[in-house]
Short mmCIF file of C-alpha atoms in Angstrom, two decimals:
data_model
loop_
_atom_site.label_atom_id
_atom_site.label_comp_id
_atom_site.label_asym_id
_atom_site.label_seq_id
_atom_site.Cartn_x
_atom_site.Cartn_y
_atom_site.Cartn_z
CA MET S 1 25.12 21.00 21.56
CA ARG S 2 24.05 18.77 18.68
CA ILE S 3 20.42 18.40 18.23
CA LEU S 4 18.40 15.76 16.35
CA ILE S 5 15.20 17.62 15.49
CA ALA S 6 12.85 14.92 14.10
CA PRO S 7 8.87 16.03 14.25
CA ASP S 8 5.94 14.43 12.39
CA SER S 9 3.72 16.94 10.59
CA PHE S 10 1.20 19.29 12.55
CA LYS S 11 -2.44 18.15 10.90
CA GLY S 12 -3.70 20.98 9.02
CA THR S 13 -1.09 23.30 9.64
CA TYR S 14 2.44 22.50 8.97
CA THR S 15 4.46 19.73 6.90
CA ALA S 16 6.83 17.87 9.07
CA ALA S 17 9.71 19.37 7.11
CA GLU S 18 8.12 23.04 7.84
CA VAL S 19 8.31 22.23 11.57
CA ALA S 20 11.39 20.93 11.16
CA ASP S 21 12.80 23.90 9.58
CA ALA S 22 11.32 26.42 11.93
CA ILE S 23 12.84 24.17 15.19
CA ALA S 24 16.17 24.16 13.36
CA ALA S 25 16.61 27.95 13.04
CA GLY S 26 15.54 28.75 16.41
CA ALA S 27 18.35 26.10 17.49
CA ALA S 28 20.72 27.34 15.29
CA SER S 29 20.33 31.19 16.15
CA ALA S 30 21.33 30.00 19.73
CA GLY S 31 24.56 28.40 18.15
CA HIS S 32 23.71 24.87 18.17
CA GLU S 33 24.13 22.38 15.53
CA THR S 34 20.84 20.67 14.27
CA ILE S 35 20.00 17.58 12.22
CA ARG S 36 16.50 18.06 10.74
CA MET S 37 15.02 14.69 10.15
CA PRO S 38 11.29 15.25 9.43
CA VAL S 39 9.55 11.95 10.06
CA ALA S 40 6.10 10.30 9.99
CA ASP S 41 3.92 7.48 11.64
CA GLY S 42 2.45 5.88 8.66
CA GLY S 43 -0.02 8.24 8.24
CA GLU S 44 -0.27 11.63 6.30
CA GLY S 45 3.16 13.07 5.34
CA THR S 46 5.15 9.42 5.29
CA LEU S 47 5.54 9.95 1.38
CA ASP S 48 7.24 13.26 1.80
CA VAL S 49 9.60 12.18 4.60
CA LEU S 50 10.52 9.06 2.82
CA THR S 51 11.17 10.74 -0.47
CA VAL S 52 14.78 11.87 0.20
CA PRO S 53 15.92 8.64 1.79
CA LEU S 54 14.62 6.46 -0.56
CA GLY S 55 15.37 8.57 -3.63
CA LEU S 56 11.77 8.44 -4.75
CA GLU S 57 10.31 9.69 -8.15
CA ARG S 58 7.15 10.94 -7.91
CA ILE S 59 4.48 9.86 -10.27
CA GLU S 60 1.32 11.34 -10.94
CA VAL S 61 -1.82 8.94 -11.91
CA GLU S 62 -5.53 9.02 -12.25
CA ALA S 63 -7.71 8.08 -9.23
CA VAL S 64 -11.09 8.66 -7.47
CA ASN S 65 -11.68 9.81 -4.09
CA PRO S 66 -13.51 8.07 -1.21
CA TRP S 67 -17.04 8.96 -2.68
CA ARG S 68 -15.50 7.90 -6.40
CA ALA S 69 -14.95 11.29 -7.75
CA PRO S 70 -12.21 11.48 -10.15
CA CYS S 71 -8.93 13.02 -8.75
CA ARG S 72 -5.16 12.79 -9.26
CA GLY S 73 -3.24 10.32 -7.22
CA PHE S 74 0.45 9.61 -7.07
CA PHE S 75 3.06 7.41 -5.60
CA GLY S 76 6.88 7.38 -4.99
CA LEU S 77 9.09 4.70 -6.90
CA SER S 78 12.64 4.19 -5.94
CA PRO S 79 15.46 3.11 -8.21
CA ASP S 80 15.32 -0.85 -6.36
CA GLY S 81 11.46 -0.98 -7.31
CA THR S 82 10.02 -0.03 -3.97
CA ALA S 83 6.71 1.95 -4.34
CA ILE S 84 5.45 4.12 -1.75
CA VAL S 85 1.59 4.89 -1.80
CA GLU S 86 0.15 7.33 0.91
CA LEU S 87 -3.45 6.20 1.15
CA ALA S 88 -4.85 9.48 2.58
CA THR S 89 -3.83 11.32 -0.75
CA VAL S 90 -7.01 10.07 -2.51
CA SER S 91 -8.63 7.96 0.36
CA GLY S 92 -8.00 10.43 3.07
CA ILE S 93 -10.49 12.24 5.74
CA THR S 94 -9.04 15.53 4.44
CA THR S 95 -9.05 14.48 0.56
CA ALA S 96 -11.33 17.23 -1.56
CA HIS S 97 -14.43 16.61 -1.82
CA ASN S 98 -17.65 18.47 -3.01
CA GLY S 99 -20.30 16.35 -2.37
CA VAL S 100 -21.82 14.88 0.76
CA ARG S 101 -18.76 13.28 2.85
CA ASP S 102 -21.18 10.25 3.70
CA ALA S 103 -18.77 7.93 6.35
CA ALA S 104 -20.85 4.71 5.11
CA ALA S 105 -19.98 5.37 1.22
CA ALA S 106 -16.45 5.91 1.37
CA ASP S 107 -14.05 3.32 0.10
CA THR S 108 -10.54 2.96 -0.58
CA TYR S 109 -11.07 2.28 -4.73
CA GLY S 110 -8.76 4.82 -5.32
CA THR S 111 -5.71 3.49 -3.55
CA GLY S 112 -6.26 0.27 -5.02
CA MET S 113 -5.93 1.87 -8.68
CA ILE S 114 -2.69 3.82 -7.22
CA MET S 115 -1.23 0.59 -6.00
CA ALA S 116 -2.11 -1.26 -9.45
CA ALA S 117 -0.48 1.75 -11.26
CA ALA S 118 2.92 1.14 -8.95
CA ALA S 119 2.78 -2.66 -10.26
CA LYS S 120 2.19 -2.09 -13.72
CA ARG S 121 5.11 0.61 -13.28
CA GLY S 122 7.52 -1.99 -12.20
CA ALA S 123 7.49 -2.02 -8.59
CA ARG S 124 8.59 -5.19 -6.88
CA GLN S 125 7.29 -3.99 -3.58
CA ILE S 126 4.13 -1.92 -2.51
CA VAL S 127 4.47 0.07 0.70
CA VAL S 128 1.05 1.61 1.63
CA ALA S 129 1.27 4.04 4.59
CA ALA S 130 -2.38 3.31 5.96
CA GLY S 131 -3.04 6.52 8.15
CA GLY S 132 -5.68 9.24 7.77
CA SER S 133 -8.67 7.11 5.94
CA ALA S 134 -11.61 8.51 5.71
CA THR S 135 -12.87 4.90 4.85
CA THR S 136 -14.22 1.74 7.05
CA ASP S 137 -14.77 -0.71 4.12
CA GLY S 138 -12.49 -3.30 5.08
CA GLY S 139 -10.00 -2.86 2.14
CA LEU S 140 -12.78 -4.11 -0.09
CA GLY S 141 -12.81 -0.98 -2.64
CA ALA S 142 -9.13 -1.38 -2.84
CA LEU S 143 -9.35 -4.68 -3.57
CA ALA S 144 -11.78 -4.30 -6.01
CA ALA S 145 -9.77 -1.84 -8.01
CA ILE S 146 -6.83 -4.00 -7.98
CA GLU S 147 -8.69 -6.95 -9.16
CA ASP S 148 -10.26 -4.64 -11.99
CA ALA S 149 -6.58 -3.50 -13.07
CA ASP S 150 -5.82 -7.36 -13.49
CA GLY S 151 -3.71 -7.62 -10.20
CA LEU S 152 -0.55 -6.57 -8.78
CA GLY S 153 1.71 -8.82 -10.70
CA SER S 154 4.07 -10.27 -8.71
CA ALA S 155 4.67 -7.36 -6.19
CA SER S 156 4.51 -7.79 -2.38
CA VAL S 157 2.42 -5.77 -0.02
CA VAL S 158 3.68 -3.80 3.13
CA VAL S 159 1.02 -1.74 4.91
CA LEU S 160 2.47 0.86 7.36
CA THR S 161 -0.18 1.11 10.38
CA ASP S 162 -0.21 3.61 13.31
CA VAL S 163 -2.78 1.26 15.30
CA THR S 164 -3.32 -1.97 16.47
CA THR S 165 -7.22 -1.85 16.22
CA ARG S 166 -8.56 -5.24 15.02
CA TYR S 167 -10.59 -5.41 11.89
CA THR S 168 -14.10 -5.42 13.27
CA ASP S 169 -13.33 -3.02 15.95
CA ALA S 170 -12.16 -0.33 13.28
CA ALA S 171 -15.72 1.34 12.95
CA ARG S 172 -16.10 1.69 16.79
CA VAL S 173 -12.80 2.87 17.37
CA PHE S 174 -12.40 5.35 14.29
CA GLY S 175 -16.01 5.71 12.85
CA PRO S 176 -16.86 9.12 14.83
CA GLN S 177 -13.68 10.79 13.60
CA LYS S 178 -15.06 10.02 10.11
CA GLY S 179 -18.45 11.48 10.31
CA ALA S 180 -20.23 8.18 11.31
CA ASP S 181 -23.09 8.07 13.82
CA PRO S 182 -24.02 5.68 16.40
CA ALA S 183 -26.31 4.00 13.78
CA THR S 184 -23.65 3.94 11.07
CA VAL S 185 -21.24 2.61 13.52
CA GLU S 186 -23.22 -0.08 14.10
CA LEU S 187 -23.85 -0.61 10.07
CA LEU S 188 -20.16 -0.44 9.53
CA THR S 189 -19.33 -2.99 11.65
CA THR S 190 -21.66 -5.31 10.62
CA ARG S 191 -20.15 -4.68 7.02
CA LEU S 192 -16.51 -5.62 8.32
CA HIS S 193 -17.86 -8.75 9.96
CA GLU S 194 -19.47 -9.85 6.91
CA ALA S 195 -16.37 -8.74 4.74
CA ALA S 196 -14.09 -10.80 7.19
CA ALA S 197 -16.26 -13.74 6.33
CA SER S 198 -15.86 -13.43 2.86
CA LEU S 199 -12.05 -13.07 2.63
CA PRO S 200 -9.48 -15.63 1.69
CA ARG S 201 -8.53 -15.75 5.58
CA ASP S 202 -10.27 -13.82 8.65
CA PRO S 203 -8.07 -10.97 9.84
CA ARG S 204 -10.60 -10.77 12.71
CA GLY S 205 -7.86 -11.95 15.33
CA VAL S 206 -4.87 -10.20 13.86
CA ASP S 207 -3.61 -7.06 15.58
CA GLY S 208 -3.41 -4.04 13.25
CA THR S 209 -5.84 -5.31 10.71
CA GLY S 210 -8.40 -2.47 11.53
CA ALA S 211 -5.84 0.43 10.55
CA ALA S 212 -7.34 2.87 7.83
CA GLY S 213 -11.15 1.39 8.41
CA GLY S 214 -9.74 -2.07 7.91
CA PHE S 215 -7.85 -1.40 4.76
CA SER S 216 -4.81 -3.06 6.21
CA GLY S 217 -6.84 -6.58 7.29
CA GLY S 218 -8.05 -6.60 3.66
CA MET S 219 -4.64 -6.54 2.18
CA TRP S 220 -3.48 -8.76 4.75
CA ALA S 221 -6.48 -11.39 3.66
CA ARG S 222 -5.87 -11.30 0.07
CA PHE S 223 -2.22 -10.44 -0.65
CA ASP S 224 -0.39 -11.77 2.66
CA ALA S 225 0.80 -8.25 2.96
CA GLU S 226 3.23 -7.59 5.99
CA LEU S 227 1.70 -5.31 8.50
CA ARG S 228 4.56 -3.04 9.98
CA PRO S 229 4.60 0.05 12.34
CA GLY S 230 4.77 2.99 10.39
CA ALA S 231 6.54 4.69 12.96
CA ALA S 232 9.31 2.23 13.11
CA TYR S 233 9.46 1.76 9.43
CA VAL S 234 10.18 5.82 9.21
CA LEU S 235 13.22 5.68 11.63
CA ASP S 236 14.87 2.65 10.19
CA VAL S 237 14.67 4.21 6.63
CA ALA S 238 15.73 7.81 7.63
CA GLY S 239 18.82 6.45 9.71
CA PHE S 240 17.40 7.81 12.93
CA ASP S 241 19.76 5.40 15.42
CA ASP S 242 23.12 6.46 13.78
CA ALA S 243 21.96 10.24 13.83
CA LEU S 244 20.85 9.71 17.36
CA ALA S 245 24.32 8.04 18.16
CA THR S 246 26.11 11.44 17.98
CA SER S 247 23.35 13.70 19.28
CA ASP S 248 22.96 15.65 22.85
CA LEU S 249 19.62 16.21 22.59
CA VAL S 250 16.31 15.13 20.50
CA VAL S 251 13.15 17.32 19.71
CA VAL S 252 10.00 15.87 18.28
CA GLY S 253 6.83 17.34 17.64
CA GLU S 254 3.34 16.57 16.39
CA GLY S 255 0.02 18.70 16.59
CA ARG S 256 -1.26 17.25 19.91
CA LEU S 257 0.18 15.28 22.82
CA ASP S 258 -2.16 13.23 24.11
CA GLY S 259 -2.85 9.64 25.30
CA GLN S 260 -2.90 8.35 21.53
CA SER S 261 0.77 9.41 21.63
CA ARG S 262 1.48 6.41 23.17
CA ALA S 263 -0.64 3.79 21.01
CA GLY S 264 2.16 3.60 18.24
CA LYS S 265 2.71 7.19 17.24
CA ILE S 266 6.26 8.54 16.10
CA ILE S 267 6.88 10.19 19.67
CA SER S 268 6.34 7.18 21.38
CA ALA S 269 8.76 5.31 18.69
CA ILE S 270 11.32 7.79 19.25
CA LEU S 271 11.07 7.67 23.52
CA ALA S 272 11.55 3.91 23.27
CA ARG S 273 15.02 4.54 21.11
CA SER S 274 16.40 7.47 22.85
CA GLY S 275 17.84 5.86 25.57
CA SER S 276 19.67 8.31 28.02
CA VAL S 277 19.34 11.34 25.13
CA PRO S 278 17.02 13.36 26.36
CA VAL S 279 14.06 14.72 24.42
CA VAL S 280 11.94 17.65 24.09
CA ALA S 281 8.45 17.66 22.58
CA VAL S 282 6.91 21.15 20.63
CA VAL S 283 3.33 20.46 20.13
#
């Protein structure tokens, strides 16, 4: 058989490439032909899986973590001027921090620093993979960092989302997993309403604007960012449909298969494209 192996990362354990290698080794030992295609849904690992398909050069820059502690950040830059920024690298829920991980204080200033650095490096389009954030700041931190760095020039912005949550629902839906208790969720929700009212246009009625604690809505409101499903973007760039056309079986994977897997995650996107080709999940 010809098997297309397209897993996401197993959060906190193995990267998508490591999972693909392990599954491919097993399939090859049984005499099957394999196509390894590590994937992501716009969250952690997106930069890694797009590096080869887009020919990205990885560039390190100074940044800050969600609590403004200095850290190193990076982005990928393609030969045609597309920059890939993974928000989770400096503004993520797993970003290293020695102090209190305060859900109310966390912001996206560091991601804005990286976006501004990409623009200064000549990026014509900045694609931000927005999943996995520690933040619920409505994108205001990133907007402040970009303003402090004199803007993005003529670069356009695309935000890859893995949810359809709206701007002011972000704290209620995602705040608890970022450490917010009920009182903090209420505080953050009030802040998001205030932020929405202060932005150049109101993101509250737009699907997907709640991704990364409202970061995507802030980018949509200020820079007219295009909000795109991260899973579909990654599958298109990786050439999934062409590989599927010559495959007898697809193997997918992620750390946990549950109700969220149907809500914009990579497995649901692959199932939607696979037609009559059988799909097996390793989780």
